[in-house]
Short mmCIF file of C-alpha atoms in Angstrom, two decimals:
data_model
loop_
_atom_site.label_atom_id
_atom_site.label_comp_id
_atom_site.label_asym_id
_atom_site.label_seq_id
_atom_site.Cartn_x
_atom_site.Cartn_y
_atom_site.Cartn_z
CA UNK H 1 12.96 39.10 -13.53
CA UNK H 2 11.77 36.42 -11.13
CA UNK H 3 9.96 38.98 -9.02
CA UNK H 4 8.24 40.31 -12.10
CA UNK H 5 7.22 36.81 -13.04
CA UNK H 6 5.79 36.07 -9.61
CA UNK H 7 3.80 39.30 -9.46
CA UNK H 8 2.73 39.08 -13.05
CA UNK H 9 3.13 41.63 -15.80
CA UNK H 10 1.54 42.53 -19.10
CA UNK H 11 3.06 43.58 -22.37
CA UNK H 12 1.05 46.48 -23.68
CA UNK H 13 0.93 48.18 -27.03
CA UNK H 14 0.41 51.94 -27.05
CA UNK H 15 -0.52 53.92 -30.07
CA UNK H 16 -0.82 57.66 -30.47
CA UNK H 17 1.23 60.81 -30.66
CA UNK H 18 3.96 61.91 -28.28
CA UNK H 19 4.49 58.62 -26.57
CA UNK H 20 7.59 60.00 -24.85
CA UNK H 21 5.21 62.00 -22.74
CA UNK H 22 3.55 58.76 -21.76
CA UNK H 23 6.91 57.38 -20.64
CA UNK H 24 7.61 60.48 -18.59
CA UNK H 25 4.23 60.32 -16.95
CA UNK H 26 4.85 56.75 -15.94
CA UNK H 27 8.23 57.84 -14.52
CA UNK H 28 6.71 60.70 -12.58
CA UNK H 29 4.03 58.43 -11.15
CA UNK H 30 6.77 56.02 -10.10
CA UNK H 31 5.28 53.12 -12.03
CA UNK H 32 7.84 50.60 -13.15
CA UNK H 33 8.06 50.20 -16.92
CA UNK H 34 10.58 48.17 -18.86
CA UNK H 35 11.32 46.60 -22.17
CA UNK H 36 10.15 49.62 -24.16
CA UNK H 37 10.41 48.97 -27.88
CA UNK H 38 9.44 51.11 -30.81
CA UNK H 39 7.49 49.29 -33.49
CA UNK H 40 7.94 50.12 -37.15
CA UNK H 41 4.54 51.74 -37.43
CA UNK H 42 5.25 54.19 -34.62
CA UNK H 43 3.47 52.29 -31.94
CA UNK H 44 5.31 51.25 -28.81
CA UNK H 45 5.33 48.09 -26.74
CA UNK H 46 6.34 48.01 -23.11
CA UNK H 47 6.03 45.81 -20.08
CA UNK H 48 4.25 47.05 -16.98
CA UNK H 49 3.26 45.38 -13.76
CA UNK H 50 -0.36 44.52 -13.14
CA UNK H 51 -0.71 47.30 -10.56
CA UNK H 52 1.03 49.61 -13.02
CA UNK H 53 -1.43 48.73 -15.72
CA UNK H 54 -4.45 49.69 -13.63
CA UNK H 55 -2.80 53.00 -12.66
CA UNK H 56 -1.83 53.64 -16.26
CA UNK H 57 -5.42 53.60 -17.43
CA UNK H 58 -6.10 56.58 -15.21
CA UNK H 59 -3.05 58.41 -16.56
CA UNK H 60 -3.94 58.16 -20.21
CA UNK H 61 -7.59 59.00 -19.87
CA UNK H 62 -7.59 62.40 -21.60
CA UNK H 63 -4.73 61.97 -24.01
CA UNK H 64 -6.16 59.97 -26.88
CA UNK H 65 -3.63 57.16 -26.65
CA UNK H 66 -4.91 53.68 -27.11
CA UNK H 67 -3.55 50.91 -24.93
CA UNK H 68 -4.01 47.23 -25.65
CA UNK H 69 -2.73 44.22 -23.83
CA UNK H 70 -0.60 42.09 -26.10
CA UNK H 71 0.59 39.38 -23.75
CA UNK H 72 0.07 38.38 -20.19
CA UNK H 73 2.92 36.86 -18.24
CA UNK H 74 3.38 35.57 -14.76
CA UNK H 75 2.27 33.12 -12.19
CA UNK H 76 -0.90 35.02 -11.39
CA UNK H 77 -2.25 34.57 -14.89
CA UNK H 78 -1.39 30.92 -14.83
CA UNK H 79 -3.21 30.51 -11.55
CA UNK H 80 -6.23 32.43 -12.78
CA UNK H 81 -6.70 29.73 -15.36
CA UNK H 82 -7.41 27.40 -12.48
CA UNK H 83 -10.32 29.53 -11.43
CA UNK H 84 -12.63 27.51 -13.61
CA UNK H 85 -11.29 24.26 -12.21
CA UNK H 86 -12.65 24.53 -8.71
CA UNK H 87 -11.79 21.01 -7.62
CA UNK H 88 -8.15 21.46 -8.51
CA UNK H 89 -8.06 24.85 -6.82
CA UNK H 90 -9.70 23.92 -3.55
CA UNK H 91 -9.07 20.18 -3.54
CA UNK H 92 -5.96 20.51 -1.41
CA UNK H 93 -8.06 21.38 1.65
CA UNK H 94 -10.07 18.14 1.87
CA UNK H 95 -7.01 16.21 0.81
CA UNK H 96 -5.00 17.66 3.65
CA UNK H 97 -7.86 17.08 6.07
CA UNK H 98 -8.22 13.46 4.98
CA UNK H 99 -4.47 12.95 5.24
CA UNK H 100 -4.41 14.42 8.75
CA UNK H 101 -7.40 12.41 9.94
CA UNK H 102 -6.31 9.14 8.40
CA UNK H 103 -2.77 9.45 9.67
CA UNK H 104 -4.13 9.47 13.23
CA UNK H 105 -5.33 5.92 12.86
CA UNK H 106 -3.75 2.51 12.75
CA UNK H 107 -4.20 0.90 9.37
CA UNK H 108 -1.74 -1.93 9.23
CA UNK H 109 -1.08 -4.49 11.93
CA UNK H 110 2.06 -6.35 11.10
CA UNK H 111 2.58 -9.52 13.11
CA UNK H 112 5.96 -11.22 12.85
CA UNK H 113 7.65 -14.10 14.55
CA UNK H 114 4.64 -16.40 14.62
CA UNK H 115 5.83 -19.92 14.06
CA UNK H 116 3.88 -22.39 16.18
CA UNK H 117 1.31 -19.86 17.34
CA UNK H 118 -1.24 -18.85 14.74
CA UNK H 119 -1.20 -15.24 13.63
CA UNK H 120 -4.94 -15.22 14.00
CA UNK H 121 -4.76 -15.79 17.78
CA UNK H 122 -2.45 -12.81 18.16
CA UNK H 123 -4.71 -10.74 15.95
CA UNK H 124 -7.73 -11.70 18.00
CA UNK H 125 -5.91 -10.89 21.25
CA UNK H 126 -5.19 -7.40 19.91
CA UNK H 127 -8.72 -7.04 18.62
CA UNK H 128 -10.06 -7.88 22.07
CA UNK H 129 -8.09 -4.88 23.33
CA UNK H 130 -9.88 -2.74 20.77
CA UNK H 131 -7.14 -2.46 18.19
CA UNK H 132 -7.97 -3.24 14.58
CA UNK H 133 -7.25 -1.53 11.27
CA UNK H 134 -8.99 1.83 11.26
CA UNK H 135 -8.92 2.53 14.99
CA UNK H 136 -7.53 5.77 16.39
CA UNK H 137 -3.92 5.63 17.43
CA UNK H 138 -4.45 7.37 20.71
CA UNK H 139 -5.83 5.65 23.79
CA UNK H 140 -3.82 2.45 23.55
CA UNK H 141 -0.86 1.75 25.71
CA UNK H 142 1.79 -0.44 24.26
CA UNK H 143 2.31 -2.22 27.58
CA UNK H 144 -1.26 -3.49 27.93
CA UNK H 145 -1.19 -4.72 24.35
CA UNK H 146 2.07 -6.53 24.95
CA UNK H 147 0.77 -8.27 28.05
CA UNK H 148 -2.46 -9.14 26.21
CA UNK H 149 -0.52 -10.76 23.41
CA UNK H 150 1.70 -12.60 25.87
CA UNK H 151 -1.35 -13.89 27.74
CA UNK H 152 -3.08 -15.05 24.56
CA UNK H 153 -0.98 -18.16 24.11
CA UNK H 154 1.27 -20.04 26.50
CA UNK H 155 3.87 -20.56 23.78
CA UNK H 156 4.50 -16.84 23.48
CA UNK H 157 7.32 -15.89 25.78
CA UNK H 158 7.59 -12.25 24.84
CA UNK H 159 5.82 -9.75 22.64
CA UNK H 160 6.86 -6.27 21.64
CA UNK H 161 4.46 -3.76 20.18
CA UNK H 162 5.65 -0.64 18.41
CA UNK H 163 3.60 1.96 16.62
CA UNK H 164 5.28 3.84 13.81
CA UNK H 165 2.95 6.03 11.85
CA UNK H 166 -0.08 4.07 10.74
CA UNK H 167 1.68 0.75 11.15
CA UNK H 168 1.55 -1.26 14.35
CA UNK H 169 4.27 -3.87 14.54
CA UNK H 170 3.76 -6.83 16.81
CA UNK H 171 6.85 -8.91 17.25
CA UNK H 172 6.20 -12.25 18.87
CA UNK H 173 8.94 -14.33 20.39
CA UNK H 174 7.96 -17.93 20.96
CA UNK H 175 9.41 -20.11 23.67
CA UNK H 176 11.71 -22.85 22.43
CA UNK H 177 10.22 -26.27 23.17
CA UNK H 178 12.29 -27.84 25.91
CA UNK H 179 13.98 -31.21 25.44
CA UNK H 180 11.68 -34.17 25.87
CA UNK H 181 11.83 -35.28 29.45
CA UNK H 182 12.84 -38.87 29.83
CA UNK H 183 11.56 -40.49 32.89
CA UNK H 184 14.13 -43.15 33.72
CA UNK H 185 12.03 -44.65 36.48
CA UNK H 186 9.39 -45.99 34.09
CA UNK H 187 10.29 -49.48 32.83
CA UNK H 188 10.78 -49.52 29.08
CA UNK H 189 12.18 -51.53 26.18
CA UNK H 190 14.12 -50.30 23.20
CA UNK H 191 12.30 -51.29 19.98
CA UNK H 192 13.10 -50.76 16.33
CA UNK H 193 11.80 -47.65 14.60
CA UNK H 194 12.11 -49.21 11.18
CA UNK H 195 13.40 -52.24 9.34
CA UNK H 196 17.12 -52.76 9.16
CA UNK H 197 20.10 -55.04 9.49
CA UNK H 198 21.84 -54.73 12.86
CA UNK H 199 25.45 -53.60 12.72
CA UNK H 200 26.15 -53.25 16.43
CA UNK H 201 24.29 -53.26 19.70
CA UNK H 202 25.45 -51.40 22.79
CA UNK H 203 23.12 -51.86 25.74
CA UNK H 204 23.68 -49.31 28.49
CA UNK H 205 20.78 -50.63 30.56
CA UNK H 206 18.78 -53.78 30.03
CA UNK H 207 20.02 -56.65 27.88
CA UNK H 208 20.36 -56.86 24.12
CA UNK H 209 18.07 -59.37 22.44
CA UNK H 210 19.41 -58.95 18.88
CA UNK H 211 22.78 -59.78 17.40
CA UNK H 212 24.90 -58.31 14.65
CA UNK H 213 23.75 -59.19 11.17
CA UNK H 214 20.24 -59.88 12.31
CA UNK H 215 17.35 -58.53 10.28
CA UNK H 216 14.79 -56.66 12.35
CA UNK H 217 11.39 -55.29 11.47
CA UNK H 218 9.89 -52.08 12.76
CA UNK H 219 8.50 -52.67 16.26
CA UNK H 220 10.81 -55.59 17.09
CA UNK H 221 12.35 -55.50 20.53
CA UNK H 222 16.06 -54.65 20.47
CA UNK H 223 17.05 -54.13 24.12
CA UNK H 224 14.81 -55.60 26.76
CA UNK H 225 14.04 -53.85 30.02
CA UNK H 226 12.87 -57.09 31.61
CA UNK H 227 15.66 -58.39 33.80
CA UNK H 228 13.58 -60.95 35.70
CA UNK H 229 15.56 -64.09 36.29
CA UNK H 230 14.02 -67.49 36.18
CA UNK H 231 12.29 -68.12 39.44
CA UNK H 232 13.33 -64.70 40.82
CA UNK H 233 11.53 -61.47 41.65
CA UNK H 234 10.21 -59.51 38.65
CA UNK H 235 12.71 -56.75 37.78
CA UNK H 236 12.12 -54.12 35.15
CA UNK H 237 14.42 -51.31 34.13
CA UNK H 238 14.29 -48.41 31.68
CA UNK H 239 16.33 -49.91 28.87
CA UNK H 240 18.78 -47.64 27.04
CA UNK H 241 21.43 -48.18 24.41
CA UNK H 242 22.58 -47.64 20.88
CA UNK H 243 21.52 -49.97 18.10
CA UNK H 244 23.26 -49.17 14.83
CA UNK H 245 21.66 -50.68 11.79
CA UNK H 246 21.77 -50.43 8.05
CA UNK H 247 18.50 -49.18 6.70
CA UNK H 248 17.18 -48.89 3.18
CA UNK H 249 14.98 -46.21 1.75
CA UNK H 250 13.41 -46.67 -1.65
CA UNK H 251 11.34 -44.57 -3.93
CA UNK H 252 9.65 -45.84 -7.04
CA UNK H 253 8.24 -43.23 -9.41
CA UNK H 254 6.57 -43.75 -12.75
CA UNK H 255 6.22 -40.69 -14.95
CA UNK H 256 5.54 -39.90 -18.55
CA UNK H 257 8.73 -39.81 -20.61
CA UNK H 258 11.08 -37.17 -19.31
CA UNK H 259 13.83 -36.35 -16.93
CA UNK H 260 11.68 -35.69 -13.92
CA UNK H 261 10.99 -39.27 -12.89
CA UNK H 262 14.49 -39.85 -11.59
CA UNK H 263 14.71 -36.50 -9.90
CA UNK H 264 11.34 -36.90 -8.22
CA UNK H 265 12.26 -40.36 -7.02
CA UNK H 266 15.63 -39.23 -5.66
CA UNK H 267 14.02 -36.31 -3.84
CA UNK H 268 11.29 -38.48 -2.40
CA UNK H 269 13.79 -41.05 -1.14
CA UNK H 270 16.10 -38.44 0.39
CA UNK H 271 13.20 -36.66 2.09
CA UNK H 272 12.43 -39.83 3.94
CA UNK H 273 15.93 -40.42 5.26
CA UNK H 274 16.31 -39.42 8.90
CA UNK H 275 18.49 -36.35 9.40
CA UNK H 276 20.68 -38.18 11.91
CA UNK H 277 21.40 -41.02 9.48
CA UNK H 278 24.70 -41.37 7.65
CA UNK H 279 24.22 -42.22 4.00
CA UNK H 280 26.25 -45.21 2.91
CA UNK H 281 25.21 -45.70 -0.65
CA UNK H 282 22.86 -44.32 -3.24
CA UNK H 283 21.83 -46.17 -6.34
CA UNK H 284 19.25 -45.53 -8.96
CA UNK H 285 17.84 -47.15 -12.02
CA UNK H 286 15.50 -45.96 -14.73
CA UNK H 287 13.48 -48.27 -16.84
CA UNK H 288 11.59 -47.38 -20.00
CA UNK H 289 8.27 -49.14 -19.75
CA UNK H 290 6.56 -50.57 -22.84
CA UNK H 291 3.66 -48.10 -22.45
CA UNK H 292 6.05 -45.19 -22.92
CA UNK H 293 6.33 -44.17 -19.27
CA UNK H 294 9.57 -43.98 -17.35
CA UNK H 295 9.97 -45.74 -14.08
CA UNK H 296 12.72 -44.60 -11.75
CA UNK H 297 13.81 -46.48 -8.67
CA UNK H 298 16.13 -44.91 -6.14
CA UNK H 299 17.60 -46.90 -3.29
CA UNK H 300 19.41 -45.16 -0.46
CA UNK H 301 21.30 -47.19 2.08
CA UNK H 302 21.96 -45.46 5.40
CA UNK H 303 23.46 -46.23 8.77
CA UNK H 304 21.59 -45.03 11.83
CA UNK H 305 20.43 -45.71 15.34
CA UNK H 306 17.08 -47.38 14.97
CA UNK H 307 16.34 -47.67 18.66
CA UNK H 308 13.17 -46.17 20.10
CA UNK H 309 12.07 -46.16 23.71
CA UNK H 310 8.78 -47.93 24.30
CA UNK H 311 7.35 -47.89 27.77
CA UNK H 312 5.85 -51.04 29.23
CA UNK H 313 2.21 -51.11 30.23
CA UNK S 1 14.44 88.72 -16.56
CA UNK S 2 18.01 89.09 -17.66
CA UNK S 3 19.02 89.61 -14.08
CA UNK S 4 17.34 86.40 -12.95
CA UNK S 5 19.24 84.34 -15.51
CA UNK S 6 22.44 86.03 -14.51
CA UNK S 7 21.73 85.23 -10.87
CA UNK S 8 20.99 81.59 -11.70
CA UNK S 9 24.27 81.25 -13.56
CA UNK S 10 26.12 82.71 -10.62
CA UNK S 11 24.46 80.29 -8.23
CA UNK S 12 25.43 77.35 -10.44
CA UNK S 13 29.02 78.59 -10.61
CA UNK S 14 29.12 79.03 -6.89
CA UNK S 15 27.76 75.55 -6.32
CA UNK S 16 30.33 74.12 -8.64
CA UNK S 17 33.16 75.84 -6.84
CA UNK S 18 31.94 74.63 -3.46
CA UNK S 19 31.57 71.07 -4.71
CA UNK S 20 35.02 71.12 -6.31
CA UNK S 21 36.64 72.55 -3.25
CA UNK S 22 35.02 69.94 -1.00
CA UNK S 23 35.77 67.10 -3.40
CA UNK S 24 32.17 65.85 -3.56
CA UNK S 25 31.11 63.45 -6.31
CA UNK S 26 29.64 65.78 -8.89
CA UNK S 27 26.72 63.55 -9.88
CA UNK S 28 25.43 63.55 -6.36
CA UNK S 29 25.83 67.21 -5.54
CA UNK S 30 25.10 68.82 -8.88
CA UNK S 31 22.73 66.22 -10.29
CA UNK S 32 24.82 65.63 -13.41
CA UNK S 33 24.05 62.59 -15.52
CA UNK S 34 26.32 59.66 -14.88
CA UNK S 35 26.67 57.39 -17.89
CA UNK S 36 28.10 53.94 -18.14
CA UNK S 37 28.67 52.22 -21.44
CA UNK S 38 29.17 48.51 -21.81
CA UNK S 39 30.78 48.13 -25.17
CA UNK S 40 28.39 49.11 -27.87
CA UNK S 41 25.41 47.16 -26.65
CA UNK S 42 24.43 48.48 -23.25
CA UNK S 43 24.17 51.87 -21.65
CA UNK S 44 23.24 52.82 -18.15
CA UNK S 45 22.22 56.42 -17.37
CA UNK S 46 21.75 57.73 -13.87
CA UNK S 47 20.29 61.10 -12.93
CA UNK S 48 18.26 61.64 -16.07
CA UNK S 49 15.38 64.05 -16.02
CA UNK S 50 13.05 62.36 -18.49
CA UNK S 51 12.73 61.03 -22.00
CA UNK S 52 12.26 63.68 -24.68
CA UNK S 53 12.11 61.45 -27.73
CA UNK S 54 12.32 57.77 -28.27
CA UNK S 55 12.78 56.03 -31.58
CA UNK S 56 14.57 52.81 -32.30
CA UNK S 57 17.51 54.71 -33.82
CA UNK S 58 17.59 57.82 -31.66
CA UNK S 59 16.88 58.54 -28.00
CA UNK S 60 16.90 62.03 -26.55
CA UNK S 61 17.16 62.35 -22.81
CA UNK S 62 16.84 65.40 -20.66
CA UNK S 63 19.65 65.86 -18.18
CA UNK S 64 20.69 68.54 -15.72
CA UNK S 65 23.44 69.76 -18.00
CA UNK S 66 21.48 69.71 -21.25
CA UNK S 67 19.92 67.33 -23.74
CA UNK S 68 21.66 64.03 -24.32
CA UNK S 69 21.21 62.39 -27.69
CA UNK S 70 22.01 58.72 -28.13
CA UNK S 71 22.15 57.32 -31.64
CA UNK S 72 22.20 53.70 -32.60
CA UNK S 73 20.16 50.88 -34.06
CA UNK S 74 17.21 48.95 -32.66
CA UNK S 75 17.56 50.42 -29.22
CA UNK S 76 15.13 49.49 -26.48
CA UNK S 77 14.59 51.09 -23.11
CA UNK S 78 15.14 48.02 -21.04
CA UNK S 79 14.43 49.44 -17.65
CA UNK S 80 13.05 52.79 -16.81
CA UNK S 81 12.97 54.30 -13.34
CA UNK S 82 12.55 57.78 -12.05
CA UNK S 83 16.27 58.52 -11.93
CA UNK S 84 17.94 55.84 -13.95
CA UNK S 85 17.47 54.00 -17.20
CA UNK S 86 19.03 51.21 -19.10
CA UNK S 87 19.32 51.07 -22.87
CA UNK S 88 20.22 48.05 -24.91
CA UNK S 89 20.75 47.80 -28.61
CA UNK S 90 23.58 48.89 -30.88
CA UNK S 91 24.83 52.27 -29.71
CA UNK S 92 26.88 54.27 -32.18
CA UNK S 93 27.02 57.76 -30.75
CA UNK S 94 26.49 59.98 -27.76
CA UNK S 95 26.05 63.73 -28.13
CA UNK S 96 25.19 66.77 -26.04
CA UNK S 97 22.88 69.10 -27.89
CA UNK S 98 23.69 72.70 -27.28
CA UNK S 99 20.59 74.68 -26.53
#
C-alpha cells in the first residue's frame, strides 16, 4: 500500500461490455490491478498504477470501452501540484547554497571574562587580525589570535579562542591586581580616614598622638612617624599601628509619603559603611513633615580601624 | 479428434500418477488451483487461469481443473495478479461447474 502511494495510482472507471476480458488482458500484460469493484450500473472501478494506466490505453484501443479517471492518489500527484509554485519547488537549492556559504563564516564573536579590560579593546585587537563578523572561518589560526588578544592589554594574563560553528568564543582571563606594595623605608604618619571617637591605639612603629575617648576628624594625625627628640638628630620612621575608633554613618532622606524613605535611607547609610567595619548599633527615625513628605534618618554606629598611611613630603 | 482427446486424458492420468507416486505438491506440478478461505470475508486463489465473469454477487474463475464459481455479496477483486487473486466481501459459496 505504501509503495503504491509513493509511486502513485489512479482509480479508473470502465464502462462497456465484457469487462472480464479487460481484466484478463491486464493480467496477461502483467499490469498490476487491484480494488476491482462492480458498480450498480454495470460499470467497474479499479485501481491501476500510473505506468499501468498509460499501457492500458493501448490495450483498450479497439474494444469500445470507455475509461475515465475518477481519482488520483499518491505522492506524485501531490508533488505535481507544486509545479506551479516554482519558488517552493526549487527554493531549496539557493537555501542550501546560502546555508553552506554562510556557515563557513564567523558571525558571532563572544567575548567573556572582561572585567577591568574593556570588551572593545579585545574586539579591536581581533579586528586588527582581520576577524570580524562576516569573515571567512578559514585562514585564521587560533594561536595568533590568542597572542594578539594577550598583547592588546597588559591586564590580560591569558586568552583562549575557540571556534565552534559560526561562533568565535574569546575567553579572557585577567591578572589579579597584586597587593599594594608598602614601602616601609619612606617616612610616614598614620592619619584618620574619617571622623570618630578613639577606642584604642596600638602603635607598632612611631608614637601615638591620640588617646582613648578623643574625638578625631578626618585627616588628623593619629600615630606620628616623627621621632626627633628635642635637640637631637631628625629621625623619621614609617609609622604603623591599629587605631580602633567608633564611627557614625548617617543618611537623611526626604521622600513623598510612603514606605520607601526609610528603606532608601537605610540602604544609603549601609552602602557607606566600610566592609571591614563591625556594626555596633543601628537606629532610625521617621518624621512626618508638615508639607506631607516623610523624612527618614538612619544612624549606623560602627567600630573600625580608621588609620591611613600618609607619606611625608 | 476423438483420439486426441483420449490421448490428452491419458497424459493427464499419467502425470497424476507420477506426481502422486513422487509425493509432489499437486498445485505446483499439475497447476491445480489452491484456495484459501479466511472465514467468510476473504479468499485467496492461487493458480487461476483468468476471470470469466465478475459481478458483485458472483465471480467465475477459470482454473486448470474447471470453472470455479464463487457466490457471495458485494465482492471485490482486491488484488489481481497473473497467477493469484484476492477476493474480499461476503462469500457464501464455492462451486465447480461441470463442463
